[in-house]
XYZ file of C-alpha atoms in Angstrom:
753
model
C -67.357 -52.747 3.172
C -68.799 -55.782 5.003
C -72.328 -56.545 3.817
C -74.612 -57.746 6.642
C -71.705 -57.581 9.189
C -71.779 -53.852 10.044
C -72.690 -54.344 13.692
C -69.836 -56.813 14.238
C -67.325 -54.356 12.621
C -68.596 -51.526 14.802
C -68.160 -53.588 17.965
C -64.585 -54.530 17.033
C -63.563 -50.885 16.273
C -65.143 -49.519 19.433
C -63.454 -52.219 21.500
C -60.028 -51.189 20.168
C -60.661 -47.485 20.791
C -61.941 -48.111 24.308
C -58.898 -50.270 25.149
C -56.501 -47.639 23.893
C -58.135 -44.889 25.929
C -57.995 -47.037 29.057
C -54.269 -47.706 28.464
C -53.546 -44.009 28.076
C -55.423 -43.156 31.244
C -53.323 -45.686 33.164
C -50.078 -43.779 32.243
C -49.594 -40.822 34.537
C -47.782 -38.150 32.596
C -46.508 -34.866 33.967
C -47.913 -31.687 32.470
C -44.734 -30.964 30.425
C -44.799 -34.415 28.823
C -48.481 -34.084 27.975
C -47.779 -30.734 26.320
C -44.838 -32.147 24.330
C -46.930 -35.139 23.314
C -49.774 -32.918 22.064
C -47.339 -30.715 20.104
C -45.696 -33.809 18.610
C -49.056 -35.294 17.576
C -50.163 -32.004 15.972
C -46.878 -31.376 14.077
C -47.311 -31.615 10.320
C -43.709 -32.327 9.287
C -41.101 -34.816 10.398
C -38.579 -31.943 10.815
C -40.706 -30.353 13.563
C -41.531 -33.751 15.096
C -37.808 -34.617 15.286
C -37.123 -31.278 16.967
C -39.818 -31.966 19.662
C -38.791 -35.604 20.044
C -35.172 -34.552 20.730
C -36.427 -32.908 23.956
C -38.244 -36.088 25.019
C -35.228 -38.321 24.341
C -33.133 -36.309 26.795
C -35.045 -37.769 29.824
C -36.758 -40.928 28.548
C -35.596 -44.233 27.186
C -37.053 -45.742 24.056
C -39.501 -47.933 25.969
C -40.747 -44.962 28.008
C -41.039 -42.792 24.937
C -42.882 -45.612 23.132
C -45.474 -45.813 25.928
C -45.856 -42.035 25.803
C -46.143 -41.789 21.980
C -47.923 -44.711 20.331
C -46.347 -46.315 17.234
C -42.960 -44.564 17.804
C -40.226 -46.433 15.903
C -36.640 -46.970 16.983
C -35.355 -45.161 13.860
C -37.273 -41.991 14.747
C -36.185 -42.164 18.389
C -32.464 -42.470 17.599
C -32.691 -39.910 14.753
C -33.994 -37.449 17.366
C -31.099 -38.321 19.697
C -28.575 -37.654 16.860
C -30.304 -34.326 16.230
C -29.850 -33.445 19.915
C -26.151 -34.380 19.808
C -25.278 -32.688 16.472
C -27.468 -29.590 16.459
C -28.836 -29.184 19.954
C -31.759 -30.248 22.066
C -34.915 -28.725 20.572
C -32.978 -26.460 18.188
C -34.139 -26.069 14.589
C -32.057 -27.335 11.693
C -30.034 -24.376 10.258
C -31.229 -23.364 6.826
C -28.325 -23.580 4.364
C -28.893 -22.039 0.957
C -27.695 -24.578 -1.580
C -26.783 -23.226 -4.988
C -26.958 -25.406 -8.007
C -23.553 -25.198 -9.659
C -23.704 -27.042 -12.928
C -20.867 -25.010 -14.495
C -17.697 -26.895 -15.290
C -14.702 -25.108 -13.753
C -12.618 -25.626 -16.889
C -15.325 -24.036 -19.067
C -15.488 -21.024 -16.764
C -11.702 -20.593 -16.807
C -11.663 -20.900 -20.596
C -14.133 -18.012 -20.942
C -12.295 -15.891 -18.349
C -9.063 -16.450 -20.316
C -10.813 -15.216 -23.449
C -12.287 -12.019 -21.964
C -8.904 -11.125 -20.439
C -6.972 -11.658 -23.679
C -5.149 -8.770 -25.313
C -7.662 -8.801 -28.175
C -10.508 -7.919 -25.814
C -9.223 -5.704 -22.987
C -7.135 -2.559 -22.914
C -5.327 -1.350 -19.815
C -5.913 2.027 -18.210
C -3.405 3.561 -15.785
C -6.231 5.435 -14.066
C -7.647 3.933 -10.880
C -9.082 0.596 -9.808
C -12.486 -1.051 -9.533
C -13.944 -3.341 -6.875
C -16.187 -6.405 -7.161
C -18.128 -7.532 -4.091
C -18.730 -11.219 -3.404
C -21.802 -12.636 -1.710
C -19.711 -13.227 1.435
C -18.902 -9.512 1.681
C -15.331 -9.964 0.485
C -14.086 -7.341 -1.980
C -11.935 -8.176 -5.028
C -9.915 -5.203 -6.333
C -8.949 -5.106 -10.015
C -7.344 -2.444 -12.240
C -9.588 -0.309 -14.398
C -9.855 -1.868 -17.855
C -11.601 -1.085 -21.127
C -13.356 -3.907 -22.962
C -13.082 -3.227 -26.685
C -16.107 -5.332 -27.667
C -19.799 -5.067 -26.894
C -21.198 -8.101 -24.985
C -23.073 -9.487 -28.007
C -20.057 -9.221 -30.316
C -17.768 -10.636 -27.642
C -19.941 -13.712 -27.082
C -20.346 -14.276 -30.822
C -16.573 -14.128 -31.225
C -16.073 -16.454 -28.246
C -18.386 -19.085 -29.732
C -16.370 -18.939 -32.973
C -13.190 -19.282 -30.898
C -14.619 -22.394 -29.194
C -15.509 -23.917 -32.567
C -11.947 -23.249 -33.740
C -10.459 -24.979 -30.664
C -13.059 -27.746 -30.430
C -14.291 -26.655 -26.984
C -17.860 -26.837 -25.694
C -18.880 -23.293 -24.594
C -21.218 -22.328 -21.781
C -24.768 -21.242 -22.538
C -25.368 -17.721 -23.860
C -27.350 -16.601 -20.818
C -24.550 -17.806 -18.533
C -21.948 -15.952 -20.598
C -23.975 -12.728 -20.411
C -24.262 -13.142 -16.626
C -20.496 -13.596 -16.270
C -19.840 -10.484 -18.381
C -22.245 -8.525 -16.215
C -20.521 -9.666 -13.019
C -16.991 -9.124 -14.405
C -17.750 -5.694 -15.785
C -15.203 -3.374 -17.392
C -15.273 0.342 -18.092
C -17.188 1.659 -21.085
C -15.710 4.973 -22.169
C -17.183 6.985 -24.983
C -14.411 9.570 -24.823
C -10.900 8.146 -24.627
C -7.672 10.124 -24.476
C -4.181 8.925 -25.290
C -5.097 6.513 -28.090
C -2.320 5.646 -30.517
C -2.643 7.629 -33.701
C -3.353 4.559 -35.863
C -6.674 3.938 -34.102
C -7.553 7.630 -33.853
C -6.715 8.352 -37.494
C -8.444 5.189 -38.684
C -11.670 6.126 -36.914
C -11.519 9.655 -38.343
C -10.932 8.213 -41.831
C -14.254 6.359 -41.740
C -15.982 9.606 -40.734
C -14.374 11.366 -43.724
C -15.535 8.589 -46.061
C -19.106 8.936 -44.798
C -18.960 12.696 -45.444
C -17.737 12.046 -48.983
C -20.631 9.641 -49.533
C -23.094 12.279 -48.339
C -21.641 14.854 -50.744
C -21.803 12.417 -53.669
C -25.611 12.747 -53.699
C -26.205 9.138 -54.673
C -29.709 7.618 -54.619
C -30.884 7.093 -51.056
C -30.793 3.316 -51.333
C -27.274 3.287 -52.783
C -25.935 5.669 -50.134
C -27.464 3.603 -47.324
C -25.959 0.380 -48.685
C -22.458 1.868 -48.958
C -22.637 3.440 -45.477
C -23.816 0.140 -44.042
C -20.829 -1.610 -45.653
C -18.501 1.072 -44.264
C -19.834 0.563 -40.737
C -19.452 -3.211 -41.106
C -15.850 -2.748 -42.280
C -15.019 -0.487 -39.338
C -16.585 -2.967 -36.911
C -14.565 -5.774 -38.497
C -11.276 -3.957 -37.915
C -12.242 -3.154 -34.326
C -13.306 -6.709 -33.462
C -12.644 -9.765 -35.617
C -9.670 -8.934 -37.834
C -7.034 -9.248 -35.124
C -8.195 -12.749 -34.166
C -8.314 -13.891 -37.810
C -4.599 -13.233 -38.251
C -2.427 -16.366 -38.419
C 1.277 -16.978 -38.788
C 0.699 -18.950 -41.969
C -2.484 -18.762 -44.045
C -3.528 -19.023 -47.669
C -5.322 -15.677 -47.236
C -2.858 -12.855 -47.916
C -4.721 -10.502 -45.566
C -4.239 -12.943 -42.665
C -0.781 -14.439 -43.350
C 1.812 -12.775 -41.120
C 4.792 -14.324 -42.885
C 3.620 -12.784 -46.161
C 2.400 -9.463 -44.744
C 5.629 -8.779 -42.835
C 8.076 -10.182 -45.343
C 10.772 -8.178 -47.048
C 12.832 -8.114 -50.203
C 15.789 -8.877 -47.945
C 16.052 -12.663 -47.426
C 17.274 -12.187 -43.865
C 13.922 -10.662 -42.859
C 11.589 -13.036 -44.722
C 9.968 -16.425 -44.119
C 8.946 -17.766 -47.505
C 5.464 -19.294 -47.497
C 5.122 -22.890 -48.673
C 1.629 -22.233 -50.039
C -0.177 -19.994 -52.505
C -2.319 -17.115 -51.295
C -5.426 -18.032 -53.248
C -7.881 -17.873 -50.353
C -10.218 -14.938 -49.832
C -11.704 -13.628 -46.605
C -15.256 -12.403 -47.122
C -14.967 -9.563 -44.592
C -11.583 -8.340 -45.871
C -12.864 -8.425 -49.437
C -16.034 -6.560 -48.468
C -13.947 -3.732 -46.958
C -11.727 -3.503 -50.062
C -14.755 -3.525 -52.361
C -16.552 -0.689 -50.587
C -13.375 1.450 -50.687
C -13.003 0.746 -54.406
C -16.664 1.584 -55.048
C -16.387 4.917 -53.239
C -13.180 5.745 -55.149
C -14.883 4.949 -58.450
C -17.849 7.213 -57.672
C -15.585 10.057 -56.506
C -13.283 10.029 -59.544
C -16.239 9.824 -61.949
C -18.066 12.777 -60.369
C -17.596 16.478 -60.967
C -16.452 18.680 -58.075
C -15.844 22.360 -57.605
C -12.487 21.557 -56.013
C -11.690 18.045 -57.196
C -8.144 18.129 -55.767
C -9.510 18.680 -52.263
C -11.968 15.768 -52.454
C -9.401 13.454 -54.057
C -6.843 14.326 -51.374
C -9.404 13.676 -48.624
C -10.374 10.321 -50.158
C -6.812 9.112 -50.717
C -5.756 10.153 -47.236
C -8.764 8.374 -45.651
C -8.152 5.118 -47.553
C -4.467 5.254 -46.614
C -5.342 5.660 -42.913
C -7.759 2.719 -43.015
C -5.098 0.460 -44.500
C -2.501 1.739 -42.023
C -4.881 0.792 -39.208
C -5.240 -2.715 -40.624
C -1.457 -3.108 -40.913
C -1.046 -1.824 -37.355
C -3.420 -4.497 -36.035
C -1.467 -7.256 -37.773
C 1.874 -5.967 -36.431
C 0.385 -5.718 -32.934
C -0.642 -9.357 -33.047
C 2.830 -10.380 -34.179
C 4.811 -8.400 -31.625
C 2.598 -9.446 -28.730
C 3.593 -13.014 -29.515
C 7.125 -12.152 -28.353
C 5.824 -11.217 -24.907
C 3.602 -14.302 -24.678
C 6.335 -16.743 -25.691
C 8.869 -15.159 -23.342
C 6.544 -15.505 -20.343
C 5.514 -19.040 -21.286
C 9.173 -20.103 -21.483
C 10.324 -18.540 -18.222
C 12.198 -20.939 -15.979
C 14.035 -20.698 -12.706
C 17.028 -18.928 -14.268
C 15.331 -16.317 -16.491
C 13.251 -13.179 -15.955
C 11.414 -10.684 -18.163
C 11.422 -6.946 -17.396
C 8.607 -4.781 -18.802
C 9.303 -1.058 -18.457
C 7.682 2.281 -19.210
C 7.870 5.939 -18.254
C 4.605 6.677 -16.457
C 2.659 9.850 -17.115
C 4.035 12.627 -14.930
C 2.432 12.726 -11.499
C 0.921 16.101 -10.605
C 1.504 17.099 -6.942
C -1.602 16.921 -4.749
C -2.578 18.543 -1.471
C -5.285 17.556 0.949
C -6.613 21.114 0.870
C -5.546 22.946 -2.251
C -6.238 26.555 -3.121
C -6.632 27.978 -6.588
C -3.131 29.427 -6.574
C -1.723 25.951 -5.862
C -3.785 24.328 -8.598
C -2.380 26.206 -11.582
C 1.153 25.971 -12.955
C 2.084 22.601 -11.463
C 5.319 20.845 -12.418
C 4.837 17.100 -12.838
C 7.055 14.546 -11.086
C 8.909 12.123 -13.388
C 8.623 8.463 -12.437
C 9.525 5.189 -14.151
C 7.937 1.764 -13.620
C 9.539 -1.624 -14.301
C 7.702 -4.923 -13.712
C 9.849 -8.063 -13.553
C 8.352 -11.536 -14.091
C 10.058 -14.615 -12.725
C 9.158 -18.261 -12.208
C 8.678 -19.559 -8.681
C 7.788 -23.224 -8.831
C 4.814 -23.498 -11.175
C 3.693 -19.902 -10.632
C 4.799 -16.711 -12.362
C 5.425 -13.916 -9.864
C 6.424 -10.315 -10.316
C 8.562 -7.590 -8.763
C 7.794 -3.911 -9.309
C 10.443 -1.176 -9.243
C 9.424 2.480 -9.107
C 12.024 5.199 -9.695
C 10.882 8.703 -8.711
C 13.016 11.670 -9.767
C 13.442 14.521 -7.338
C 14.215 17.037 -10.085
C 13.118 17.662 -13.643
C 14.988 15.312 -15.977
C 14.947 14.649 -19.667
C 13.691 11.160 -20.391
C 16.575 10.413 -22.741
C 18.555 7.284 -23.553
C 21.274 7.893 -20.942
C 18.858 8.178 -18.001
C 16.606 5.371 -19.231
C 19.476 2.932 -19.710
C 20.811 3.796 -16.230
C 17.377 3.029 -14.730
C 17.140 -0.291 -16.600
C 20.615 -1.308 -15.426
C 19.696 -0.420 -11.831
C 16.541 -2.542 -12.048
C 18.446 -5.464 -13.561
C 21.178 -5.319 -10.889
C 18.593 -5.219 -8.105
C 16.789 -8.222 -9.605
C 20.087 -10.111 -9.774
C 20.717 -9.366 -6.073
C 17.216 -10.507 -5.109
C 17.302 -13.596 -7.336
C 20.946 -14.809 -7.426
C 20.077 -17.823 -9.577
C 19.093 -15.615 -12.546
C 21.187 -16.143 -15.694
C 19.028 -14.633 -18.483
C 17.273 -11.275 -18.630
C 14.657 -10.444 -21.265
C 13.431 -6.848 -21.683
C 10.136 -5.700 -23.212
C 9.089 -2.079 -23.821
C 7.451 0.273 -26.284
C 9.105 1.984 -29.252
C 9.952 5.255 -27.498
C 13.239 6.755 -28.613
C 14.697 6.551 -25.091
C 14.431 2.723 -25.264
C 15.071 1.921 -28.924
C 18.494 3.438 -29.609
C 22.101 2.370 -29.885
C 23.090 3.940 -26.540
C 20.576 1.850 -24.581
C 21.573 -1.377 -26.324
C 25.275 -0.703 -25.802
C 24.850 0.244 -22.136
C 22.820 -2.885 -21.361
C 25.379 -5.102 -23.076
C 28.372 -3.462 -21.350
C 26.733 -3.441 -17.899
C 24.963 -6.815 -17.856
C 27.249 -8.754 -20.175
C 26.001 -12.256 -20.926
C 23.016 -11.800 -18.589
C 21.082 -9.734 -21.127
C 19.520 -12.138 -23.617
C 16.755 -10.438 -25.651
C 15.081 -7.052 -26.010
C 11.660 -7.028 -27.726
C 9.601 -3.973 -28.623
C 5.828 -3.900 -28.860
C 3.755 -2.117 -31.475
C 2.584 1.415 -30.630
C 0.362 1.509 -27.520
C 0.121 -2.282 -27.363
C 1.882 -4.324 -24.715
C 2.610 -2.092 -21.688
C -0.301 -3.497 -19.706
C 1.698 -4.566 -16.626
C 3.172 -1.082 -16.172
C -0.184 0.628 -16.676
C -1.807 -1.668 -14.117
C 0.895 -1.024 -11.562
C 0.586 2.710 -12.229
C -3.152 2.506 -11.496
C -2.429 0.750 -8.193
C 0.179 3.348 -7.211
C -2.151 6.254 -8.010
C -4.923 4.658 -5.949
C -2.524 4.254 -3.013
C -1.480 7.911 -3.224
C -5.103 9.030 -3.491
C -6.022 7.175 -0.288
C -2.971 8.659 1.442
C -3.969 12.195 0.424
C -7.567 11.626 1.524
C -6.268 10.885 5.011
C -5.057 14.475 5.317
C -1.556 14.288 3.835
C 0.167 16.179 1.019
C 2.154 14.663 -1.836
C 4.113 17.495 -3.440
C 7.609 16.020 -3.865
C 9.339 12.802 -4.810
C 10.139 11.984 -1.163
C 6.511 12.500 -0.096
C 5.410 10.361 -3.037
C 7.660 7.522 -1.830
C 6.345 7.943 1.727
C 2.759 7.682 0.457
C 3.481 4.499 -1.499
C 5.440 2.843 1.317
C 2.735 3.618 3.869
C 0.134 1.435 2.171
C 1.854 -0.821 -0.339
C 2.425 -3.869 1.917
C 5.747 -4.623 0.243
C 4.388 -4.834 -3.303
C 6.698 -2.118 -4.683
C 10.398 -1.306 -4.405
C 10.498 2.485 -4.504
C 13.604 4.645 -4.984
C 13.962 8.414 -5.013
C 16.644 9.544 -7.450
C 18.116 12.827 -6.291
C 21.083 13.021 -8.639
C 21.214 11.502 -12.086
C 24.652 10.637 -13.415
C 24.514 10.387 -17.187
C 26.149 7.446 -18.839
C 29.363 8.441 -20.591
C 28.464 9.474 -24.095
C 30.120 7.217 -26.647
C 28.100 8.283 -29.650
C 31.252 9.417 -31.468
C 33.042 6.089 -31.143
C 30.271 3.501 -31.078
C 28.915 2.079 -34.299
C 25.289 2.991 -34.896
C 22.749 0.223 -35.491
C 21.524 0.966 -39.037
C 17.756 1.335 -39.492
C 17.065 0.746 -35.805
C 13.643 2.427 -36.039
C 12.448 -0.410 -38.321
C 13.717 -3.187 -36.011
C 11.590 -4.668 -33.230
C 13.417 -7.716 -31.839
C 17.014 -7.933 -30.597
C 18.922 -10.967 -29.390
C 22.295 -10.365 -27.722
C 25.044 -12.802 -28.639
C 28.677 -13.028 -27.629
C 29.928 -11.508 -30.889
C 27.124 -9.030 -31.617
C 23.376 -8.497 -31.794
C 20.937 -10.425 -34.011
C 17.891 -8.409 -35.090
C 14.454 -8.948 -36.664
C 12.030 -6.509 -38.220
C 9.079 -8.604 -36.969
C 8.980 -11.334 -34.350
C 9.557 -14.773 -35.826
C 9.845 -13.482 -39.407
C 13.325 -14.106 -40.760
C 15.836 -16.776 -41.744
C 17.055 -17.413 -38.193
C 14.121 -17.396 -35.828
C 13.513 -18.247 -32.239
C 12.802 -21.881 -31.483
C 9.349 -20.788 -30.355
C 8.632 -18.685 -33.447
C 5.588 -20.763 -34.240
C 3.875 -18.739 -31.559
C 1.168 -19.724 -29.167
C -0.532 -21.967 -31.727
C 2.123 -24.608 -31.155
C 1.517 -24.426 -27.419
C -2.195 -23.913 -27.497
C -3.755 -25.611 -24.520
C -6.899 -27.437 -25.458
C -9.307 -28.579 -22.846
C -8.664 -32.221 -22.125
C -11.515 -34.616 -22.604
C -10.508 -36.462 -19.407
C -10.132 -34.491 -16.191
C -8.889 -35.932 -12.898
C -10.603 -34.273 -9.942
C -9.081 -34.015 -6.492
C -10.550 -36.615 -4.113
C -10.427 -34.284 -1.076
C -13.889 -33.049 -0.163
C -14.339 -29.393 -1.083
C -11.293 -29.071 -3.339
C -12.204 -27.617 -6.730
C -8.984 -28.386 -8.622
C -8.921 -30.641 -11.701
C -5.966 -32.050 -13.628
C -5.453 -33.330 -17.155
C -3.158 -36.221 -16.162
C -3.063 -38.725 -13.350
C 0.562 -37.818 -12.558
C -0.401 -34.186 -11.985
C -3.182 -35.305 -9.634
C -0.741 -37.522 -7.686
C 1.667 -34.588 -7.278
C -1.195 -32.368 -6.119
C -2.288 -34.909 -3.497
C 1.335 -35.252 -2.345
C 1.755 -31.477 -1.894
C -1.719 -31.007 -0.457
C -2.201 -27.583 -2.081
C -5.965 -27.921 -2.364
C -8.100 -25.012 -3.499
C -11.232 -24.706 -1.374
C -13.894 -22.353 -2.707
C -16.119 -20.927 -0.020
C -17.952 -18.848 -2.621
C -20.702 -21.055 -3.999
C -22.420 -18.941 -6.584
C -21.425 -18.707 -10.223
C -21.107 -14.946 -9.790
C -18.536 -15.341 -7.000
C -16.563 -17.941 -8.901
C -16.459 -15.754 -12.010
C -15.418 -12.645 -10.055
C -12.629 -14.456 -8.209
C -11.293 -16.045 -11.415
C -11.503 -12.711 -13.265
C -9.694 -10.915 -10.437
C -6.954 -13.549 -10.358
C -6.400 -13.281 -14.106
C -6.312 -9.491 -14.215
C -4.189 -9.021 -11.090
C -1.741 -11.685 -12.268
C -0.519 -9.001 -14.748
C 0.820 -11.512 -17.287
C -2.664 -12.853 -17.983
C -3.251 -11.388 -21.456
C -2.758 -13.854 -24.244
C -3.725 -14.132 -27.873
C -6.784 -15.962 -29.157
C -7.519 -17.399 -32.569
C -10.848 -17.404 -34.411
C -11.364 -19.098 -37.744
C -12.629 -16.902 -40.579
C -14.811 -17.768 -43.523
C -12.328 -18.448 -46.327
C -13.238 -19.112 -49.925
C -11.209 -19.533 -53.093
C -10.830 -16.528 -55.306
C -8.584 -14.586 -57.619
C -4.872 -14.162 -56.810
C -4.268 -11.398 -54.291
C -3.183 -7.940 -55.361
C -1.305 -7.424 -52.095
C 2.463 -7.305 -52.265
C 5.002 -9.072 -50.048
C 5.496 -7.053 -46.863
C 2.294 -5.003 -47.299
C 1.867 -4.636 -43.508
C 5.487 -3.750 -42.677
C 5.998 -0.410 -41.003
C 7.229 2.023 -43.600
C 9.843 4.633 -42.846
C 8.244 8.050 -42.928
C 9.565 10.473 -45.476
C 10.920 13.691 -44.119
C 8.627 16.563 -45.048
C 10.135 19.964 -45.728
C 7.470 22.640 -45.567
C 7.583 25.411 -48.133
C 7.623 29.057 -47.097
C 3.975 29.396 -48.105
C 2.940 26.381 -45.981
C 5.012 27.557 -43.018
C 3.579 31.083 -43.141
C 0.026 29.743 -43.309
C 0.500 27.439 -40.281
C 2.294 30.133 -38.245
C -0.559 32.556 -38.906
C -3.105 29.969 -37.733
C -1.017 29.221 -34.634
C -0.728 32.926 -33.807
C -4.521 33.252 -34.021
C -4.746 30.846 -31.105
C -2.071 32.737 -29.152
C -3.745 36.138 -29.569
C -7.386 35.078 -29.094
C -6.797 32.353 -26.515
C -8.747 29.857 -28.640
C -6.398 27.330 -30.174
C -7.154 26.359 -33.736
C -8.119 22.739 -34.407
C -5.446 21.279 -36.754
C -8.032 19.245 -38.672
C -10.238 22.299 -39.243
C -7.117 24.180 -40.355
C -6.441 21.348 -42.830
C -9.944 21.732 -44.275
C -9.600 25.517 -44.503
C -6.270 25.112 -46.262
C -7.984 23.268 -49.123
C -10.688 25.913 -49.533
C -8.640 29.146 -49.481
C -8.650 31.135 -52.715
C -6.538 33.819 -54.332
C -8.040 37.191 -55.336
C -8.383 35.912 -58.920
C -10.585 33.009 -57.793
C -7.962 30.254 -58.051
C -7.210 28.077 -55.067
C -4.286 29.169 -52.898
C -2.818 25.668 -52.454
C -2.578 22.778 -54.893
C -3.042 19.081 -54.155
C 0.692 18.533 -53.696
C 0.769 21.293 -51.039
C -2.133 20.047 -48.917
C -1.283 18.970 -45.360
C -3.110 16.513 -43.137
C -4.414 17.405 -39.697
C -1.753 15.212 -38.093
C 1.060 17.078 -39.876
C -0.354 20.449 -38.837
C -0.816 19.197 -35.261
C 2.855 18.161 -35.102
C 3.911 21.590 -36.409
C 1.747 23.334 -33.767
C 3.295 21.158 -31.048
C 6.821 22.127 -32.089
C 5.898 25.813 -32.060
C 4.293 25.441 -28.629
C 7.370 23.693 -27.200
C 9.615 26.365 -28.682
C 7.539 29.092 -27.013
C 7.775 27.320 -23.666
C 11.552 27.023 -23.994
C 11.785 30.693 -24.887
C 9.709 31.628 -21.824
C 11.837 29.430 -19.570
C 15.029 30.857 -21.070
C 13.752 34.376 -20.446
C 12.856 33.485 -16.866
C 16.272 31.890 -16.339
C 18.061 34.945 -17.753
C 15.996 37.205 -15.533
C 16.817 35.072 -12.497
C 20.546 35.097 -13.326
C 20.548 38.869 -13.846
C 18.861 39.406 -10.494
C 21.346 37.037 -8.853
C 24.285 38.939 -10.395
C 22.815 42.232 -9.214
C 22.442 40.890 -5.659
C 26.075 39.647 -5.676
C 27.348 43.007 -6.950
C 25.310 44.814 -4.308
C 26.809 42.602 -1.602
C 30.338 43.245 -2.909
C 29.732 46.985 -2.979
C 28.400 46.896 0.578
C 31.481 45.008 1.761
């Protein structure tokens, strides 16, 4: 380093070291200080040094600490003092796990809205599920079915984002959210509406026909692959391709639900020259199968032709059902979106009969139970900016017929109670399914006479589509009763059922036990029937009558919001105004909304830091809010093509023709039903339908012709009527026996007297 000056450098270094050692020896340090000094000098990190130095700063000033520890700076000394004041003298810095949250809150909410839309989830009135947060908190949600597989759901969501111009989250993040916000996956589902059940069975029948055609292996595989793709399309994408107005006839609701009657038609201002690739692919594969079937030779051609025609009809009925479901659900969405401080919407449904339960139940108690009738009504109302709900549960102490008189009395009772609880209410909207006890002239007349100008609209959903709020409340009630029974109690009557609900409901339900039902005075002889009421789905009560629609928003005089949710579609704003309060997670699209938020001080502080917690909390809020489900729109691949062969109103619900069974058909079905009664093994209606087409006469000819064939659904309905008749006969016999014994006892008492 220093050529020829090494000795001089050595002398200078040694002089400095010697002076330093002498200075240290002159300072007399206690043993504790020497130990702390040695630990400080040996510490490898500033964190540990600051922890040791905080002990020294408790008893020594900076000058004393500087003499003790050479080269100690003022910054380090006072940093150690702050550590002693904030954390504690000599205490370690608490380790806080910091999660990197790079997910935009608006993007997360957009995806949660999508996976809780009515196109994705289906409600189940059976139980609840729990999601556990990292803090140990538990979020309880109703049991739901997700109708799409994760891959298909994410693919559809990305298409939805492209349609709305929204930037989606990454695929891996979306999969993680789906995993955290899991829904039930059920391979065996009971209680499906017959459109879905029959449509699924139709595809199975078409595959069987393809197998029997004995086509080349490659041709059969191609057609089966197209069939599977068509079935998947109906189950997933078709419902979100439907639009109120489109140049594709398969997607245009105004065209599909139109009518020859001008009053029930919205004329399209465009030509239907567009073609959807997926819709066309489904039609083409059905036409190809039909062509092969009709050009092939069969032992019993009528049977195969009947099976083919019935299957194709069921597939197209399923498609029409999906389009009607999308349309009618728009009525519910628009009604909720337009609620204000003076209007409410009541969703109602008869719940499945509750079977009595005991804490300890023997075999004799298990069999022959009589279910308890109960009715659920969920009322939505606006409170400030939030939509809240009231739930009314009517439990019947005796067996009642769920007819129009009783149902209308329950609805009037719910409406009157809502009016008492919310005196400012001026408009009542009702939403229910198409059950005969709701959709009839008696119910409409009773509501109008009882509520007067308060009743505003009554909208009906498509079959098994739209009763989500009632099903969710039913699942909550059943969970409450189950917990009550598990605590050692019995629920065998309506009063005990009310006690069970009240014991654990925390004021969420208004429960009534109906001991006596007073039927509404029957005015069927004097009142004017509403013609064709089974084909009507939307009713608006006016001062001089009732205005009706066959489909929501399709007609000459439509609701001001008939354009549906597209006109009110909320797109994510490019500019978001975040709350300035530290820790608040709320964002606003306008500065005025942010100013109002700061004025009210209703900040939303999230203690859950992980993406998983945020997703679970948002998912739980959406699902438990009951009115969460909305419609989504996904653009389809549209190309120009030939004019459509579909006719105006192709998706409208057709009135079923009354079928009068011949003596030969009736005898055959009775014989099959009696086989089940005598052997104890009930005959499957669909197997009976197949056997019907294969039975032969002694001369070798077939017993039934094509015009006499019956579908499995028709045979099932006939079996149900026979079964109900047998039950009534048994009950009548039991009642007669009871009355005869009662008469005998009375006569014996008279004779004794």
